[in-house]
PDB file of C-alpha atoms and ligand atoms in Angstrom:
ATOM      1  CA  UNK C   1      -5.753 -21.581   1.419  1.00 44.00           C
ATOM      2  CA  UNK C   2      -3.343 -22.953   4.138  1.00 45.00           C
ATOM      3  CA  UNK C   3      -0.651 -21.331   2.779  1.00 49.00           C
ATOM      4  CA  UNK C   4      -1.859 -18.291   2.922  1.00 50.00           C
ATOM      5  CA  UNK C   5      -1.816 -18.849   7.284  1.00 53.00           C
ATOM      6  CA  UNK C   6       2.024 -18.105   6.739  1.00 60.00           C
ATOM      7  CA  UNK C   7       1.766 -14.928   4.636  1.00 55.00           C
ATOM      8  CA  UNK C   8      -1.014 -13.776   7.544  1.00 61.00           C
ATOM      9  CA  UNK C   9       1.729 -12.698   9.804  1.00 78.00           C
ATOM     10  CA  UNK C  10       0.257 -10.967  13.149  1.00 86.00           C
ATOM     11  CA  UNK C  11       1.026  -7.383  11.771  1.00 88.00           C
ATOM     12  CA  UNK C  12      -0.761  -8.098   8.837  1.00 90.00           C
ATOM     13  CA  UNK C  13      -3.913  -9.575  10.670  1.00 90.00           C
ATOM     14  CA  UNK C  14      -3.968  -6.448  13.107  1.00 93.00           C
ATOM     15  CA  UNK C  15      -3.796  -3.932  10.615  1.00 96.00           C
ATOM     16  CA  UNK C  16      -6.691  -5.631   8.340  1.00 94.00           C
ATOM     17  CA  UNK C  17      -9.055  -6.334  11.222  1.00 95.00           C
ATOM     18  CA  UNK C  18      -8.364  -2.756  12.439  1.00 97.00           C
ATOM     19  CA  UNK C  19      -7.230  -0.314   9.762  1.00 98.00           C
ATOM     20  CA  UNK C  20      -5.676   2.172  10.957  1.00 98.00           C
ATOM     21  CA  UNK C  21      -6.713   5.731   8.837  1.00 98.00           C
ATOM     22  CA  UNK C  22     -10.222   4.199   7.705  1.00 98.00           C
ATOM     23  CA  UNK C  23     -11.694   6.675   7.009  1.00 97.00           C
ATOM     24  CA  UNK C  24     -12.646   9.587   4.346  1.00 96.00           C
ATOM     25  CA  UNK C  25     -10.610  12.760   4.249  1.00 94.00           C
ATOM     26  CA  UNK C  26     -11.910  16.365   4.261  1.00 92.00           C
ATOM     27  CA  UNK C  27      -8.759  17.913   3.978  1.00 94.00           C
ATOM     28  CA  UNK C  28      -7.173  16.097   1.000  1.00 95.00           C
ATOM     29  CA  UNK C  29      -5.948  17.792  -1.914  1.00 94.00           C
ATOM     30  CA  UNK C  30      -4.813  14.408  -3.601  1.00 95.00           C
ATOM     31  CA  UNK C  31      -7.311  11.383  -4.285  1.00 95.00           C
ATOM     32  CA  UNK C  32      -7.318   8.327  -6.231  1.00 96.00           C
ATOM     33  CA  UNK C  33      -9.085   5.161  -6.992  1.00 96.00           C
ATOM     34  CA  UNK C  34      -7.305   1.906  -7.112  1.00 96.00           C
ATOM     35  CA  UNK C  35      -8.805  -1.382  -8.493  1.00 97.00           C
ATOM     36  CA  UNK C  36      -7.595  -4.849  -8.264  1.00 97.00           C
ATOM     37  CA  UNK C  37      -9.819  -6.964 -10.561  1.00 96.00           C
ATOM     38  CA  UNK C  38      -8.138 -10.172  -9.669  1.00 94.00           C
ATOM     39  CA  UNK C  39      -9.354 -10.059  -6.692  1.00 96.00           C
ATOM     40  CA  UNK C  40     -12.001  -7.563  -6.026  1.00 97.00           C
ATOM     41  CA  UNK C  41      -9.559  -5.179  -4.239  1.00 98.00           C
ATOM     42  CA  UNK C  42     -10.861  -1.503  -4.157  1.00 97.00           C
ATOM     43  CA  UNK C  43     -10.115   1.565  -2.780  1.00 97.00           C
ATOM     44  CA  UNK C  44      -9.734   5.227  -2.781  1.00 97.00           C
ATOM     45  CA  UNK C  45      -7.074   7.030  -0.913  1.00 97.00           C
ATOM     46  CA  UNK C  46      -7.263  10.589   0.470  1.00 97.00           C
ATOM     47  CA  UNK C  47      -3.978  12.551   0.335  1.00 97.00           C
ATOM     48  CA  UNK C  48      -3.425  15.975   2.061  1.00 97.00           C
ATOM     49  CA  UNK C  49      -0.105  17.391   1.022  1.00 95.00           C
ATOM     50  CA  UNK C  50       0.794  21.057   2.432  1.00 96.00           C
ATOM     51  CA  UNK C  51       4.534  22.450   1.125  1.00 96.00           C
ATOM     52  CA  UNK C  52       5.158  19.052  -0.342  1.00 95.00           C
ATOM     53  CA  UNK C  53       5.139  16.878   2.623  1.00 97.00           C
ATOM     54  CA  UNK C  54       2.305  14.848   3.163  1.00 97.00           C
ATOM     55  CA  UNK C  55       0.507  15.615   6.478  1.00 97.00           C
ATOM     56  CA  UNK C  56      -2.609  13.446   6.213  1.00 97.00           C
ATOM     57  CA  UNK C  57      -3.298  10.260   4.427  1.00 98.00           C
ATOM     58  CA  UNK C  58      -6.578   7.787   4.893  1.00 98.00           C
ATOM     59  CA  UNK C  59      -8.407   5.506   2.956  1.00 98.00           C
ATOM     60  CA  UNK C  60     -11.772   3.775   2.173  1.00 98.00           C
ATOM     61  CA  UNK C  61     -13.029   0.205   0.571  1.00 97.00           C
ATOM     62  CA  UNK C  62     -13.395  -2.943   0.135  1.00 96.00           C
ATOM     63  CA  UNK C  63     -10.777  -5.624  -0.234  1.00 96.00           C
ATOM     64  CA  UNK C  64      -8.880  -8.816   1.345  1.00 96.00           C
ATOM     65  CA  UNK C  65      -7.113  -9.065   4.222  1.00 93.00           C
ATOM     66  CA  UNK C  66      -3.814  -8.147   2.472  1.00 95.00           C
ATOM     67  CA  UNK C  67      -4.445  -5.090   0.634  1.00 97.00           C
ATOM     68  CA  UNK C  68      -6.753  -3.909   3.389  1.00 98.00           C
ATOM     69  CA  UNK C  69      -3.871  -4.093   5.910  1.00 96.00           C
ATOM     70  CA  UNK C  70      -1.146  -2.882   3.207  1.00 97.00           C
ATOM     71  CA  UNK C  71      -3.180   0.134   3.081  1.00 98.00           C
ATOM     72  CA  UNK C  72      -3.601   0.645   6.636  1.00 98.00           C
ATOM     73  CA  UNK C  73       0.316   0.687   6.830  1.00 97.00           C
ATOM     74  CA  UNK C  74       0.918   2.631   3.834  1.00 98.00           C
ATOM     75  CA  UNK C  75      -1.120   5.553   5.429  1.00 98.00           C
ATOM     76  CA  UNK C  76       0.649   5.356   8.896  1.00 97.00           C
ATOM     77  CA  UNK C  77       4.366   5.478   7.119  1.00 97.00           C
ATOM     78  CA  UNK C  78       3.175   8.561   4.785  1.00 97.00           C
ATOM     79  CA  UNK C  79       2.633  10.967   7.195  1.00 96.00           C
ATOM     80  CA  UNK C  80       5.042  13.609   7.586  1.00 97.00           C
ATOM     81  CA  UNK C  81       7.263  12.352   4.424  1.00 97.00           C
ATOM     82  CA  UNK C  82       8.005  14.511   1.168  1.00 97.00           C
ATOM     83  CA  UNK C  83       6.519  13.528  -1.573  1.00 95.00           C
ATOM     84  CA  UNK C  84      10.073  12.555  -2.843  1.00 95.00           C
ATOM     85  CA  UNK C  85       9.989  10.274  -0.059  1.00 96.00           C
ATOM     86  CA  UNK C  86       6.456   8.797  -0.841  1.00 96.00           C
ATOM     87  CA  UNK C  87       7.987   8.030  -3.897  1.00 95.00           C
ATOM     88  CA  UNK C  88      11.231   6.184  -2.427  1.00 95.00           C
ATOM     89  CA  UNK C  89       8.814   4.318  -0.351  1.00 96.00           C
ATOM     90  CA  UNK C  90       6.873   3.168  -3.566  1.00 96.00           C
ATOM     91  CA  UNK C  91       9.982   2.149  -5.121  1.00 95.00           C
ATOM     92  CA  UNK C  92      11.322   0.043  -2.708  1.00 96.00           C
ATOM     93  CA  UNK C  93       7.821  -1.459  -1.668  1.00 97.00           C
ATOM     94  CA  UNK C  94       7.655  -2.609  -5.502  1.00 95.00           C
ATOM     95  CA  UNK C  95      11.212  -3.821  -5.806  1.00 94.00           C
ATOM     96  CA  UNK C  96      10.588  -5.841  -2.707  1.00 94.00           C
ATOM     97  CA  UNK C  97       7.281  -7.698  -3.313  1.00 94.00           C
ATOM     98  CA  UNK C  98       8.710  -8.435  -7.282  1.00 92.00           C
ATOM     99  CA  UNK C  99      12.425  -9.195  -6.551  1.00 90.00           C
ATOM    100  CA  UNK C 100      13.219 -12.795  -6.997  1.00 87.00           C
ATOM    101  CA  UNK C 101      13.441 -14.689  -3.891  1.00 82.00           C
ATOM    102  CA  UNK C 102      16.940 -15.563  -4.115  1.00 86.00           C
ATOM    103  CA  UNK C 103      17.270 -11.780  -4.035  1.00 86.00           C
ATOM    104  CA  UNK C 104      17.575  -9.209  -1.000  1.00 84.00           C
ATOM    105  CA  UNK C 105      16.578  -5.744  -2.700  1.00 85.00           C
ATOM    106  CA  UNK C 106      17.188  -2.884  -0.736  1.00 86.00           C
ATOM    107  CA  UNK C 107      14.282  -1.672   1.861  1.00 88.00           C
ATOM    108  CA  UNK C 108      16.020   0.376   3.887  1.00 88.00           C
ATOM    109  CA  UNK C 109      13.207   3.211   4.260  1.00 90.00           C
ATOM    110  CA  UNK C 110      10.484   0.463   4.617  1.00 93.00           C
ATOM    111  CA  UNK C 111      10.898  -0.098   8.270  1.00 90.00           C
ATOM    112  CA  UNK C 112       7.480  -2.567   9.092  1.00 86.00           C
ATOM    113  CA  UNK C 113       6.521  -2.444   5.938  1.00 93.00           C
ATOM    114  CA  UNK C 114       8.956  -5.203   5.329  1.00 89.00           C
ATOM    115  CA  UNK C 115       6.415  -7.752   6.700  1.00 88.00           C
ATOM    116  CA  UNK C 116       5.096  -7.678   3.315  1.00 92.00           C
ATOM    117  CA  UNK C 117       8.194  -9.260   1.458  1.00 88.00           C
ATOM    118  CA  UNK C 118       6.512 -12.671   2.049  1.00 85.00           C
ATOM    119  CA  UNK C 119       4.000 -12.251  -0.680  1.00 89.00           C
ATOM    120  CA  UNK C 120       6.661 -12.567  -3.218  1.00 88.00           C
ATOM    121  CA  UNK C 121       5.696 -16.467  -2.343  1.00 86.00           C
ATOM    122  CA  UNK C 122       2.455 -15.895  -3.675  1.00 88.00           C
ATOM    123  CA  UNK C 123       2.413 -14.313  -7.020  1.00 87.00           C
ATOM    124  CA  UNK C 124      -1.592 -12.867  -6.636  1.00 88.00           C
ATOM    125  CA  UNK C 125      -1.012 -11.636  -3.334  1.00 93.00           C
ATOM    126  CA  UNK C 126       1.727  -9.296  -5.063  1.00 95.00           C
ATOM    127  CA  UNK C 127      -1.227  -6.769  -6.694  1.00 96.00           C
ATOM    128  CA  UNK C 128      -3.086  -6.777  -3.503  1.00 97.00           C
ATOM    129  CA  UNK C 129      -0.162  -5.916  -1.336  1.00 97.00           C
ATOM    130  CA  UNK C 130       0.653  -3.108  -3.999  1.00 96.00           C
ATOM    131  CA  UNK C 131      -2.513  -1.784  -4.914  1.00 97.00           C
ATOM    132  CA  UNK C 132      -2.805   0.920  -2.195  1.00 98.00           C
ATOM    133  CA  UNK C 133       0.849   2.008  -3.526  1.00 97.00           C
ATOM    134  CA  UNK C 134       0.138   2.070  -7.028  1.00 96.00           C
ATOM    135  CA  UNK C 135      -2.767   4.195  -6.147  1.00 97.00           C
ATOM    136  CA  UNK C 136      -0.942   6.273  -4.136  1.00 97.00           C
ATOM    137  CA  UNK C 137       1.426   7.379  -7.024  1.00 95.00           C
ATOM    138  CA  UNK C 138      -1.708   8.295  -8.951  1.00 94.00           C
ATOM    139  CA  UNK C 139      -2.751  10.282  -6.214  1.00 95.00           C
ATOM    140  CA  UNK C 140       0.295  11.564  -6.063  1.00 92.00           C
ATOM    141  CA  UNK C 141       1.320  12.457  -9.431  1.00 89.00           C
ATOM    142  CA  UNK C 142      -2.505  13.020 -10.947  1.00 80.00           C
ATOM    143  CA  UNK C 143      -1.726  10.815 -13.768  1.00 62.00           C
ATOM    144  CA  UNK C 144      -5.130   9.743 -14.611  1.00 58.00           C
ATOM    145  CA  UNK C 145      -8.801  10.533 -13.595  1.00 66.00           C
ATOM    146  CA  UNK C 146      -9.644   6.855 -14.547  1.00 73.00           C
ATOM    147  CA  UNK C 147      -9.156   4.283 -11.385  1.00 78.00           C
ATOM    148  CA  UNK C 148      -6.337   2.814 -11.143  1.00 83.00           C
ATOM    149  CA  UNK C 149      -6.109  -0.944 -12.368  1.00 85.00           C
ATOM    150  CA  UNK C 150      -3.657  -3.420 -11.420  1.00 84.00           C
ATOM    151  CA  UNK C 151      -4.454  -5.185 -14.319  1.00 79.00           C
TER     152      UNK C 151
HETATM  153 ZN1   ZN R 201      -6.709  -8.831  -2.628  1.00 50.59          ZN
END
């Protein structure tokens, strides 16, 4: 697993030794659960939107360094965005961990988020870095009352 010591960048290891919004939500009006079978990833997120802009966001579970931390930062960049915004974010997380690597897709609105383009390198690391936001548009958009499965 030694070349997973590059992918491990120091934001990454922060954020999954310490996640930041760890915790279970009394205020949420939007939930999910997200399941990565591959690798034993699971989580549910807790979503408070008020007027359509998303004031709280937290999670709780289990999972790997990667989609613990991915989490982590997904909740920190949500707060205070629309949920057109949430949305933006989702799209240009997913275009960036699945563009070709000879590719620079656009992450304009990803800010530090962007420390996650170097999973692309590692094609199983992409559904653990995405799993919180594939959850998150479930939460979002209520699509299904069954967890969410990357697979
Ligand atoms: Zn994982």
């Amino acid at each position: 697993m030694s070349d997973l010591r590059d992918l491990y960048q120091e934001v990454i290891l922060d954020h999954s030794k310490n996640p930041r919004n760890f915790r279970k939500s009394e205020t949420a009006n939007r939930t999910a659960v997200g399941y990565n079978p591959l690798c034993g990833d699971k989580m549910t997120l807790f979503i408070t939107v008020e007027n359509g802009i998303v004031t709280d966001a937290s999670f709780q579970g289990s999972g790997c360094a990667i989609s613990t931390a991915s989490a982590s930062m997904m909740t920190e960049s949500l707060k205070g965005k629309s949920e057109e915004e949430a949305d933006e974010l989702f799209r240009q997380f997913q275009n960036m961990v699945t563009a070709p690597m000879d590719q620079e897709p656009d992450t304009e609105a990803l800010g530090k988020l962007r420390v996650f383009a170097g999973v692309r390198e590692f094609p199983a690391r992409v559904k653990c870095a995405s799993l919180a936001w594939h959850t998150l548009e479930a939460a979002i958009h209520g699509e299904s009352e069954e967890p969410v499965s990357t697979e």
